CSV table of C-alpha atoms in Angstrom, one decimal:
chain,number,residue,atom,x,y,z
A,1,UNK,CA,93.6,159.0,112.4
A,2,UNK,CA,96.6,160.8,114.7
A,3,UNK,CA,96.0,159.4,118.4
A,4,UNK,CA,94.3,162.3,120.9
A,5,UNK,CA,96.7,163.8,123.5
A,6,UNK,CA,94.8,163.3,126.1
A,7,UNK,CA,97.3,160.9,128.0
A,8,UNK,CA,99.5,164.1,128.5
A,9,UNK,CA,97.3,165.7,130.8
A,10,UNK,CA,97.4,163.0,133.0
A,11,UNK,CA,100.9,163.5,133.2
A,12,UNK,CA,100.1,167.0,134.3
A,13,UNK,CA,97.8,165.4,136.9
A,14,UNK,CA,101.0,163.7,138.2
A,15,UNK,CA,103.6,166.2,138.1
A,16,UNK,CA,101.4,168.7,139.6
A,17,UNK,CA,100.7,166.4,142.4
A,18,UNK,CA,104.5,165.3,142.7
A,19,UNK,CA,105.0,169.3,143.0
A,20,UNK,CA,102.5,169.5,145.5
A,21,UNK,CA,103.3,166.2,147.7
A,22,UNK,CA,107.3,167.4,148.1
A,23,UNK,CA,106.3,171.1,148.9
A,24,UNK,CA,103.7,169.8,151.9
A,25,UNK,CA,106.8,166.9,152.7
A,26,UNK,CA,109.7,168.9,152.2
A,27,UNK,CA,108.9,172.3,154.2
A,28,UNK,CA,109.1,171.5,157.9
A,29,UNK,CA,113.0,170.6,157.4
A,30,UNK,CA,113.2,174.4,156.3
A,31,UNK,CA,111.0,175.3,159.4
A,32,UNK,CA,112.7,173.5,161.8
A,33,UNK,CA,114.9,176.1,163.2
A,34,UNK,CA,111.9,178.0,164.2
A,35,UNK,CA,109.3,174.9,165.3
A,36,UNK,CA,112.6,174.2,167.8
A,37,UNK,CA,112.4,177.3,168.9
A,38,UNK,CA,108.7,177.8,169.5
A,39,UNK,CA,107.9,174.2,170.8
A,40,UNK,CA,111.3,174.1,172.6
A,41,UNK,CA,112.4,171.0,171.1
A,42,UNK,CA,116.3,169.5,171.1
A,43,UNK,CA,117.7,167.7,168.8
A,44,UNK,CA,116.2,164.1,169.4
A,45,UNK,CA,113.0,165.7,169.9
A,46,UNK,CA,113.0,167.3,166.7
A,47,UNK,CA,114.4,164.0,164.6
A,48,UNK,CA,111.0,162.4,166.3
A,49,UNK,CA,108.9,165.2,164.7
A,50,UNK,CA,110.6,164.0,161.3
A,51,UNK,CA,110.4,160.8,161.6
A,52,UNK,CA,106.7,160.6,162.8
A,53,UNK,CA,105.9,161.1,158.8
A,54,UNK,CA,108.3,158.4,157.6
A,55,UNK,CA,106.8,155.8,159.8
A,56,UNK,CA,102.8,156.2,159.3
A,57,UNK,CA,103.6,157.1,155.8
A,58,UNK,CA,105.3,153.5,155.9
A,59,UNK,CA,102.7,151.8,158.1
A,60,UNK,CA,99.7,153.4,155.1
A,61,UNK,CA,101.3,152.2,151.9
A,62,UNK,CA,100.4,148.7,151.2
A,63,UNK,CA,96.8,149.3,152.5
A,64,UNK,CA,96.2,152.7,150.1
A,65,UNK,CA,98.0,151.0,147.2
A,66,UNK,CA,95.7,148.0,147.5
A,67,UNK,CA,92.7,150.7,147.6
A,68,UNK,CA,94.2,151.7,144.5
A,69,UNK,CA,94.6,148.8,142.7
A,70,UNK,CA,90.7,147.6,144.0
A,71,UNK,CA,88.6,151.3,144.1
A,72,UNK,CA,90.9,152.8,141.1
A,73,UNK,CA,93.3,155.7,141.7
A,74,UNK,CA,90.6,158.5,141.3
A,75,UNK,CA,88.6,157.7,143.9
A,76,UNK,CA,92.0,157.3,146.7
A,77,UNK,CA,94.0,159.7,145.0
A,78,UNK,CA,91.2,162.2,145.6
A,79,UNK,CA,90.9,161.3,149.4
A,80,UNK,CA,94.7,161.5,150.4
A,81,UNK,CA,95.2,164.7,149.0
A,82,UNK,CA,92.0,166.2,150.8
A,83,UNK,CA,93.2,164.4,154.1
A,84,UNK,CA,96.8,165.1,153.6
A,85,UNK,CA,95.9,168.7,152.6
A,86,UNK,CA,94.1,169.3,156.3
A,87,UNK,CA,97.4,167.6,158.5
A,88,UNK,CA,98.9,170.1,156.5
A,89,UNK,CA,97.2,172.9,157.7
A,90,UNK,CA,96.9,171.5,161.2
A,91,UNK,CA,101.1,171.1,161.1
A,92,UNK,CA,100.4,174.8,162.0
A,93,UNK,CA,98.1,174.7,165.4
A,94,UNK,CA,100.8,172.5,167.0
A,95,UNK,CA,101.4,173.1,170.9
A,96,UNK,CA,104.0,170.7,172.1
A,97,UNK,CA,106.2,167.7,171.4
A,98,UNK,CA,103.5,165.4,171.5
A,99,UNK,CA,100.4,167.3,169.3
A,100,UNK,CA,103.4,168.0,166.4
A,101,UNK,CA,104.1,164.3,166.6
A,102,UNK,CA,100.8,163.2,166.4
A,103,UNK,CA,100.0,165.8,163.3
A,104,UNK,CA,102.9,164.8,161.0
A,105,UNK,CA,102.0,160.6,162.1
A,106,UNK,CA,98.6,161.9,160.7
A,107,UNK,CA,100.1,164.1,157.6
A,108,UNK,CA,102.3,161.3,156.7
A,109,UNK,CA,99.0,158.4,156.7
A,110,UNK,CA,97.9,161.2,154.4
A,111,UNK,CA,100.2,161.0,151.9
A,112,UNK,CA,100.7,157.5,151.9
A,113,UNK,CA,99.6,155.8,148.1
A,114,UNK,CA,100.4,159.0,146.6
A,115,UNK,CA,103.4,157.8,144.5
A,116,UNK,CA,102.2,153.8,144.2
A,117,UNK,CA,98.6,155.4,142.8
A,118,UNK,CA,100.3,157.8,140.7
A,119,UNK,CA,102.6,155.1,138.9
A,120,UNK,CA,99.3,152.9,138.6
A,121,UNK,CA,97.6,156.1,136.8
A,122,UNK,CA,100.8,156.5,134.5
A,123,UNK,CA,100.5,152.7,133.4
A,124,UNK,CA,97.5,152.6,132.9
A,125,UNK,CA,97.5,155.9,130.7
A,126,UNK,CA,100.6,155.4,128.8
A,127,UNK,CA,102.1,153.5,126.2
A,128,UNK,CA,105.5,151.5,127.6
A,129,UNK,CA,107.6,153.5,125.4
A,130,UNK,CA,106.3,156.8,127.5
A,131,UNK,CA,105.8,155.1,130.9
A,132,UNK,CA,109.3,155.6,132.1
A,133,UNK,CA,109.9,158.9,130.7
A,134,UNK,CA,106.8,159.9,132.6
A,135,UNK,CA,108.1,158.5,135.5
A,136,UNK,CA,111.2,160.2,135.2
A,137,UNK,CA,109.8,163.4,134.8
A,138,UNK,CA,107.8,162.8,137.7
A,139,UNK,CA,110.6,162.4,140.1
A,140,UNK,CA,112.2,165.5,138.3
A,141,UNK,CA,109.5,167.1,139.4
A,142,UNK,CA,109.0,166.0,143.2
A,143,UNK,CA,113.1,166.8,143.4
A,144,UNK,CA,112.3,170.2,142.2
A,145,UNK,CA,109.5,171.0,143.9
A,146,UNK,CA,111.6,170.3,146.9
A,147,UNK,CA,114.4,172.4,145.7
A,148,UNK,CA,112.0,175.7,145.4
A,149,UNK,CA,110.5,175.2,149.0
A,150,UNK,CA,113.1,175.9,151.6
A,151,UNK,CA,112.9,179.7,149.1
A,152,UNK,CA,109.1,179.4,149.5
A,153,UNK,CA,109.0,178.5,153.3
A,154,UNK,CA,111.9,181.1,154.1
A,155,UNK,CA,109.6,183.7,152.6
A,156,UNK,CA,106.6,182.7,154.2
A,157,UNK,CA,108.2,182.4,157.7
A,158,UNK,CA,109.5,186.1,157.2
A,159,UNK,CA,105.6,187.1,155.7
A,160,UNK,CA,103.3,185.1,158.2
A,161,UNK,CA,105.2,183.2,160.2
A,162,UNK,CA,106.0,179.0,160.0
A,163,UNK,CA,102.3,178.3,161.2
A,164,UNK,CA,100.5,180.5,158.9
A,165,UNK,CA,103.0,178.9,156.1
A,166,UNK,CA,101.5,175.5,156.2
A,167,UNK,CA,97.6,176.9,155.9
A,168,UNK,CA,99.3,178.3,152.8
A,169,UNK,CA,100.6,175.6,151.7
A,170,UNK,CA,97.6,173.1,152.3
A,171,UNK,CA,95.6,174.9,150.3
A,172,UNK,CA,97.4,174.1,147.2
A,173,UNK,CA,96.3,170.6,147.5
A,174,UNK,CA,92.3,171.5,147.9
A,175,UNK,CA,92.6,173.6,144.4
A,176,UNK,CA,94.3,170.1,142.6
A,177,UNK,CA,92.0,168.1,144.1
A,178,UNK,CA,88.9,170.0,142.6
A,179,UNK,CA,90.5,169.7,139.2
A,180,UNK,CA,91.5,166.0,139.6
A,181,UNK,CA,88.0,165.4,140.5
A,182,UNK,CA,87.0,167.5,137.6
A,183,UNK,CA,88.2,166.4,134.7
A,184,UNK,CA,90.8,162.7,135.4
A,185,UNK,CA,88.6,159.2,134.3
A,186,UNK,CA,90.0,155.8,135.6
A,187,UNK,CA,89.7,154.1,132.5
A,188,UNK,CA,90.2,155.9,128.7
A,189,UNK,CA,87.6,154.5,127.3
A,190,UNK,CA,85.2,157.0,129.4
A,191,UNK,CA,86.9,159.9,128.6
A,192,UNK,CA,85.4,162.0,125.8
A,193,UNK,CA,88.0,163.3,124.3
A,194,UNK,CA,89.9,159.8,124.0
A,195,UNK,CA,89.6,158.7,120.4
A,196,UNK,CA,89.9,155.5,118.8
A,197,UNK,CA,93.3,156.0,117.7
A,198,UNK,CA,94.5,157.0,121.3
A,199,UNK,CA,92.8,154.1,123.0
A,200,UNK,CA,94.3,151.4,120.4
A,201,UNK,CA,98.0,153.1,121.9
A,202,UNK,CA,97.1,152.6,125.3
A,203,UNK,CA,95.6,149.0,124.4
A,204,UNK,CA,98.3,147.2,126.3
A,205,UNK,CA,98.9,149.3,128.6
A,206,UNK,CA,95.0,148.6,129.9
A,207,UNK,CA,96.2,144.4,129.7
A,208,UNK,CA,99.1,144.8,131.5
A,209,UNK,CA,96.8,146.6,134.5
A,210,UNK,CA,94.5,143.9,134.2
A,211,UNK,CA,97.0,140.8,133.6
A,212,UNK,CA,98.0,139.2,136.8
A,213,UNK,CA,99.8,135.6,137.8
A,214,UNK,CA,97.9,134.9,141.2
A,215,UNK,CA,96.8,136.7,144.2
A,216,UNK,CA,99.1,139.8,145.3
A,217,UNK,CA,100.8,138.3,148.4
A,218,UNK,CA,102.4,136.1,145.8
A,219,UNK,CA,103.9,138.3,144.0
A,220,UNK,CA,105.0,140.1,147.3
A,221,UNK,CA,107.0,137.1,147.9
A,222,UNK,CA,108.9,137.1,144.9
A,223,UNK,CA,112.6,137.3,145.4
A,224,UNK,CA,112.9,139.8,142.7
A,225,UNK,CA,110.4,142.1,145.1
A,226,UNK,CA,112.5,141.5,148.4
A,227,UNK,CA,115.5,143.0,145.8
A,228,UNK,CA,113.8,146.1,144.6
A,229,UNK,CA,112.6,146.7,147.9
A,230,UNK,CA,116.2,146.4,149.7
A,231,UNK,CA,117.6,148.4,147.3
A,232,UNK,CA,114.9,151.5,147.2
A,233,UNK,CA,115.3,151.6,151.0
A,234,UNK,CA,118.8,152.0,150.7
A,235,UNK,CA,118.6,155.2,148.6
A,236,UNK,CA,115.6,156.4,151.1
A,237,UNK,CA,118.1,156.7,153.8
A,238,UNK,CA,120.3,158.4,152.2
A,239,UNK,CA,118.0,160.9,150.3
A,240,UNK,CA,116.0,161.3,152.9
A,241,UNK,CA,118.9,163.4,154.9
A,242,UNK,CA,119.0,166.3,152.0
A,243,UNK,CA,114.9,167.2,153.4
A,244,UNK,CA,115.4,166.5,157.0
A,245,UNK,CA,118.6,167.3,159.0
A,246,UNK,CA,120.8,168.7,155.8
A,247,UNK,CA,119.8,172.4,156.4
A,248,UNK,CA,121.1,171.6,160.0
A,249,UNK,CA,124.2,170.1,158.8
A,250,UNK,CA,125.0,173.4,156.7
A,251,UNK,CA,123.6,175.9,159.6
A,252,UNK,CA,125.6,174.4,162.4
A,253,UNK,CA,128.7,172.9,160.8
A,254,UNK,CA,129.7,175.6,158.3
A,255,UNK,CA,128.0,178.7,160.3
A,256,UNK,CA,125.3,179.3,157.4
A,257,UNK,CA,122.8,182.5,157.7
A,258,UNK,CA,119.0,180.9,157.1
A,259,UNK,CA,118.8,182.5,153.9
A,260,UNK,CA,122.4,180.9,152.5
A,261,UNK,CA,121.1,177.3,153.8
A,262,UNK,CA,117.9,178.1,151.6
A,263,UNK,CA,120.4,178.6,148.9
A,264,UNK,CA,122.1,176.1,149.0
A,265,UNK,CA,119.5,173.3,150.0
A,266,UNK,CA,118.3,173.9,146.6
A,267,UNK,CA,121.0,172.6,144.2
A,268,UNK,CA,121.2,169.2,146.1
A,269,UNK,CA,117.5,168.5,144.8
A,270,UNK,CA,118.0,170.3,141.7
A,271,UNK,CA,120.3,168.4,140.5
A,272,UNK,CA,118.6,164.7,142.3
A,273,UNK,CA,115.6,166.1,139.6
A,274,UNK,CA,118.3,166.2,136.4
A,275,UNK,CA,119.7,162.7,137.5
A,276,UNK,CA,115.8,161.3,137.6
A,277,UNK,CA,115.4,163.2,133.8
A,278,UNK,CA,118.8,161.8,132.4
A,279,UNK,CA,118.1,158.5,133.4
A,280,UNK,CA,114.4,158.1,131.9
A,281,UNK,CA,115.9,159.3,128.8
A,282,UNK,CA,118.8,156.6,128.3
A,283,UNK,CA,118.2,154.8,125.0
A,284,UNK,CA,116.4,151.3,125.4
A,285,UNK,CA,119.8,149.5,124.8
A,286,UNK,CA,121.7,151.2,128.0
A,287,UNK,CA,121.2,147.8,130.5
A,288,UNK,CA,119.0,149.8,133.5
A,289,UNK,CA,120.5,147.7,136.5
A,290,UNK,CA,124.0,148.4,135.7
A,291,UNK,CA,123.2,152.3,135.4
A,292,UNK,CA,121.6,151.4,139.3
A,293,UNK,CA,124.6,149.7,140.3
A,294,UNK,CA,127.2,152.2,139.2
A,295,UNK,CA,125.1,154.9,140.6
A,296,UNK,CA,124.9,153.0,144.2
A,297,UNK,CA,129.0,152.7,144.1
A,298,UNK,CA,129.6,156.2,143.0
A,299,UNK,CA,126.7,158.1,145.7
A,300,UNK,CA,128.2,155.8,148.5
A,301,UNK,CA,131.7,157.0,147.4
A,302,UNK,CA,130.2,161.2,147.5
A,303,UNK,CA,128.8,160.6,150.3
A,304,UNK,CA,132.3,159.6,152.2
A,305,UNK,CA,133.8,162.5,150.2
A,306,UNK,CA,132.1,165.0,152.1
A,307,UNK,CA,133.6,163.6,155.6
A,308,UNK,CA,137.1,164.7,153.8
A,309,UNK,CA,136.7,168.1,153.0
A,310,UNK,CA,135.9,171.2,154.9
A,311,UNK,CA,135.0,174.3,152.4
A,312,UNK,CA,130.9,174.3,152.4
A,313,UNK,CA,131.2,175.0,148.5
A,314,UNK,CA,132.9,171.7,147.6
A,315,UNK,CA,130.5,170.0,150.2
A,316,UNK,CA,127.4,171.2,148.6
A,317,UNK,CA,128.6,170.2,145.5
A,318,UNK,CA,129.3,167.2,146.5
A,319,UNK,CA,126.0,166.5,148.0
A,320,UNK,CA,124.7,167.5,145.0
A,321,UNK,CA,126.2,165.0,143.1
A,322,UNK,CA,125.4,162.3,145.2
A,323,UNK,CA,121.5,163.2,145.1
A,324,UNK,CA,121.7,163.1,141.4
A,325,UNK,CA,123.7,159.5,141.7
A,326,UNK,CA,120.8,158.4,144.0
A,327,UNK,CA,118.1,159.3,141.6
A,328,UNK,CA,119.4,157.8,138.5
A,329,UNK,CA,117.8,154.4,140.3
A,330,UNK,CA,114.3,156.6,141.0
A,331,UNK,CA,112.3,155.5,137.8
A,332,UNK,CA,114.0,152.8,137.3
A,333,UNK,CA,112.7,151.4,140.4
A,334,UNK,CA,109.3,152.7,139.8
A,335,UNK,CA,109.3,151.2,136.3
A,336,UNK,CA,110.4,147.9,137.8
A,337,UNK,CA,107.4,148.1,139.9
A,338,UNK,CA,105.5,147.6,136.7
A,339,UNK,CA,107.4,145.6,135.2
A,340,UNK,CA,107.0,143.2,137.8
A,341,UNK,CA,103.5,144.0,139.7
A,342,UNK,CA,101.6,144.2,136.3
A,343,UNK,CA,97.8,144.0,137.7
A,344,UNK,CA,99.6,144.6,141.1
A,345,UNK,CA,101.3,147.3,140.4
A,346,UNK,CA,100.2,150.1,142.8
A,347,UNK,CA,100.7,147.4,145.5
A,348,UNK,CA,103.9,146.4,145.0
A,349,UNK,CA,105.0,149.8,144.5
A,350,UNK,CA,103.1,151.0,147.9
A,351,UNK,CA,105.6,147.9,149.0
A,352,UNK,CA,108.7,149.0,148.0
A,353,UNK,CA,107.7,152.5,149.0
A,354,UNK,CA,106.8,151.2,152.5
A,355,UNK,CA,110.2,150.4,153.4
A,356,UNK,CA,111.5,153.1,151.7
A,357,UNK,CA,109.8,155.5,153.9
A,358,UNK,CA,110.7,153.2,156.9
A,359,UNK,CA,114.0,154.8,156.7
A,360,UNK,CA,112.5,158.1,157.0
A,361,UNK,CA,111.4,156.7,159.8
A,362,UNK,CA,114.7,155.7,160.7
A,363,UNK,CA,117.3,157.8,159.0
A,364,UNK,CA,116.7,161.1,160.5
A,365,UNK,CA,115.5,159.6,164.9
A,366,UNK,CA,119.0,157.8,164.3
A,367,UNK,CA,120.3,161.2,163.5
A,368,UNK,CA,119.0,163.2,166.1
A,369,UNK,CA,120.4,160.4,167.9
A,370,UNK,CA,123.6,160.3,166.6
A,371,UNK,CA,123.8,163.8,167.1
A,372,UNK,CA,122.6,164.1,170.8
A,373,UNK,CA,125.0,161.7,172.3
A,374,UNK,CA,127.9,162.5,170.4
A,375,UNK,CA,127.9,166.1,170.4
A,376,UNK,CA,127.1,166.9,167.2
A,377,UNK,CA,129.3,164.3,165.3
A,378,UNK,CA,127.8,164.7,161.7
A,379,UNK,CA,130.5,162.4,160.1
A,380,UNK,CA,129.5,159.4,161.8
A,381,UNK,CA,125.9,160.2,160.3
A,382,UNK,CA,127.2,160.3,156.6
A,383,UNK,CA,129.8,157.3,157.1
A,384,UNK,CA,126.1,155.3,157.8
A,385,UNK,CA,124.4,156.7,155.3
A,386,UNK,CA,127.9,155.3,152.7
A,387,UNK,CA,127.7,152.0,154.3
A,388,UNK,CA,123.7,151.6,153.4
A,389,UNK,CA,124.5,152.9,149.8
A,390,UNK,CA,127.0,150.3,149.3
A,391,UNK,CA,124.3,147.5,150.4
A,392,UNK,CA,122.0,149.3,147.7
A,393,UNK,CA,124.9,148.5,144.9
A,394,UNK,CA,124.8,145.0,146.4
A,395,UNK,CA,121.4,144.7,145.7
A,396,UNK,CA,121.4,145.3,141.9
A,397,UNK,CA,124.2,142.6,141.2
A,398,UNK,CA,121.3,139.8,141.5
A,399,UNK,CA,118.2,142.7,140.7
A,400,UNK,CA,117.3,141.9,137.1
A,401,UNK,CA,113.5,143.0,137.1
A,402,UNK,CA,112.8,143.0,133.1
A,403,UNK,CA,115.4,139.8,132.2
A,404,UNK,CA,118.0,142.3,131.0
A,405,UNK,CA,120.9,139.9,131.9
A,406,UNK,CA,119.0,137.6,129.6
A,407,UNK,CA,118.3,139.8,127.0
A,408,UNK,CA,121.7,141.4,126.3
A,409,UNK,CA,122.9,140.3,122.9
A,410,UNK,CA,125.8,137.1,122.9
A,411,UNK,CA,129.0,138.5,121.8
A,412,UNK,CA,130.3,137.3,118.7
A,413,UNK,CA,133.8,135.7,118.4
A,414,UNK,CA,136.3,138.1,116.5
């Protein structure tokens, strides 16, 4: 008997939401310009409003991803996307400083568990020989979906304005929800269209869920966790300046029109998407934590490229290539996350991503900082951003989540 497919439209489930969750995330970076404008917001102000996300969705992720891991993803997953989806909308009805703040704190408590809830769903529905493809493809995705929204938002700014652009948006998340609700079971064995064959592949996929070595705050504790979540935060930081204060950077530094920063915001995350696809599909024998390590070393040496050079093509594509060094690490953190959480997977995923999105906490207020007191002094910003991607390369020379130091074959003697 050939194994159902029925695995493969959970995946769907996942992409479509990682589409879905960057579009709502990614779009007020695009809108900024405008929000600025009509809210009267400087620069500090404004790296506040971005900010305000990164910390609630920081603040939200161990407590969601333990809902996950207790409740099951269908029943949280449902409920963030809903609450997410109305923040969304609500981005639109801000007034002042303080309401926008207080919306994107809320947006952001929204989203939080998304990505730890999704990587729990994937494990749970996917042979290990799939899992990190699927988690690959994933983050392809979320990069993507980021790349096509500063297009989407510019268009809707010129159409119905930013405010009307987020209703738009939020409704996107309602439809998925419906669907999810629809037709996505927690376990395989109570879908109907799971066969025998299918359920036998996923058969230690559903031990490895259930399979845990004490209580989660002890796994938590685990060195190996303290690692993977140093090193995710480190690429946060940097990454999370190509959705925040990067269509500044090109407006103001290299005198781009709005629609040639929408342009040109897109390859950066374009090509953070390919990274995130080439590295799921290294063979099985390609050590993961040296493909992290090399990637650390080579964005952090990008990033302090583009303080040398002046012509806004070689910049971008600079950038570019530093967002796809960044995300080569993406699934392989994610997949470590499983690797090591097993039972507690979602939580120590909703760990590592906790911190992660504590830099975009950080990374973009210490911007607007940055910027407001030195007039505008973007270098200094990026020569941060190559000193915290060299602590991320640190990281990965003691990281070794799956025992691939001990695993590589012994030379023999010629």
């Amino acid at each position: 008997m050939r194994p159902t497919r029925v695995r493969y439209g959970v995946v769907g489930f996942a992409l479509t939401l990682a589409i879905l969750a960057y579009i709502q995330r990614v779009a007020i970076s695009q809108a900024a310009g405008p929000i600025s404008a009509d809210l009267g917001l400087d620069k500090q102000q404004m790296g506040l409003v971005l900010g305000a996300f990164g910390l609630s969705y920081a603040l939200f992720e161990i407590p969601m991803g333990l809902l996950g891991d207790k409740l099951g993803v269908r029943r949280v997953l449902t409920q963030i996307v809903l609450l997410w989806s109305f923040f969304t909308a609500l981005t639109g009805a801000a007034w002042s400083l303080t309401s926008m703040w207080i919306i994107r704190f809320l947006f952001g408590a929204g989203e939080a568990g998304c990505f730890p809830n999704l990587t729990r769903m994937l494990s749970q529905w996917l042979p290990r020989s799939e899992r990190i493809r699927a988690q690959a493809l994933m983050w392809a995705f979320t990069r993507w979906g980021g790349a096509v929204t500063p297009p989407l938002v510019l268009v809707g700014i010129n159409l119905f304005g930013w405010r009307w652009s987020f209703v738009a948006f939020a409704m996107l998340g309602v439809v998925w929800a419906v669907f999810f609700l629809a037709f996505f079971k927690e376990n395989p064995a109570d879908h109907p269209k799971v066969n025998a064959a299918e359920l036998e592949l996923l058969k230690d996929s559903q031990a490895l869920v259930s399979h845990h070595e004490g209580g989660w705050t002890r796994i938590l504790l685990q060195p190996q966790v303290f690692l993977l979540i140093a090193q995710y935060f480190c690429w946060s930081y940097v990454w999370y300046f190509f959705v925040t204060w990067m269509p500044t950077f090109l407006a103001e530094e290299y005198q781009q029109s709005p629609a040639a920063v929408a342009g040109l915001a897109v390859l950066p995350l374009f090509l953070g998407g390919l990274g995130s696809l080439i590295s799921g599909a290294l063979p099985s024998w390609v050590p993961r934590r040296r493909v992290a390590l090399f990637a650390f070393i080579a964005l952090a040496a990008l990033m302090f490229a583009v303080t040398q050079v002046h012509n806004v093509g070689i910049v971008i594509m600079l950038l570019a290539l530093g967002s796809f060094s960044g995300d080569l690490t993406t699934p392989i953190s994610w997949n470590s996350c499983v690797e090591i959480g097993k039972r507690y997977t979602a939580t120590v995923a909703a760990a590592m991503n906790m911190f992660a999105n504590f830099s975009g906490f950080v990374a973009p207020v210490v911007g607007g900082i940055i910027l407001q007191r030195t007039g505008n002094n973007w270098n200094l910003m990026l020569y941060m951003m190559v000193g915290v991607a060299s602590v991320g390369a640190v990281c990965w020379l003691f990281l070794d989540p799956t025992g691939e130091r001990e695993a590589l074959p012994a030379r023999t003697p010629a």
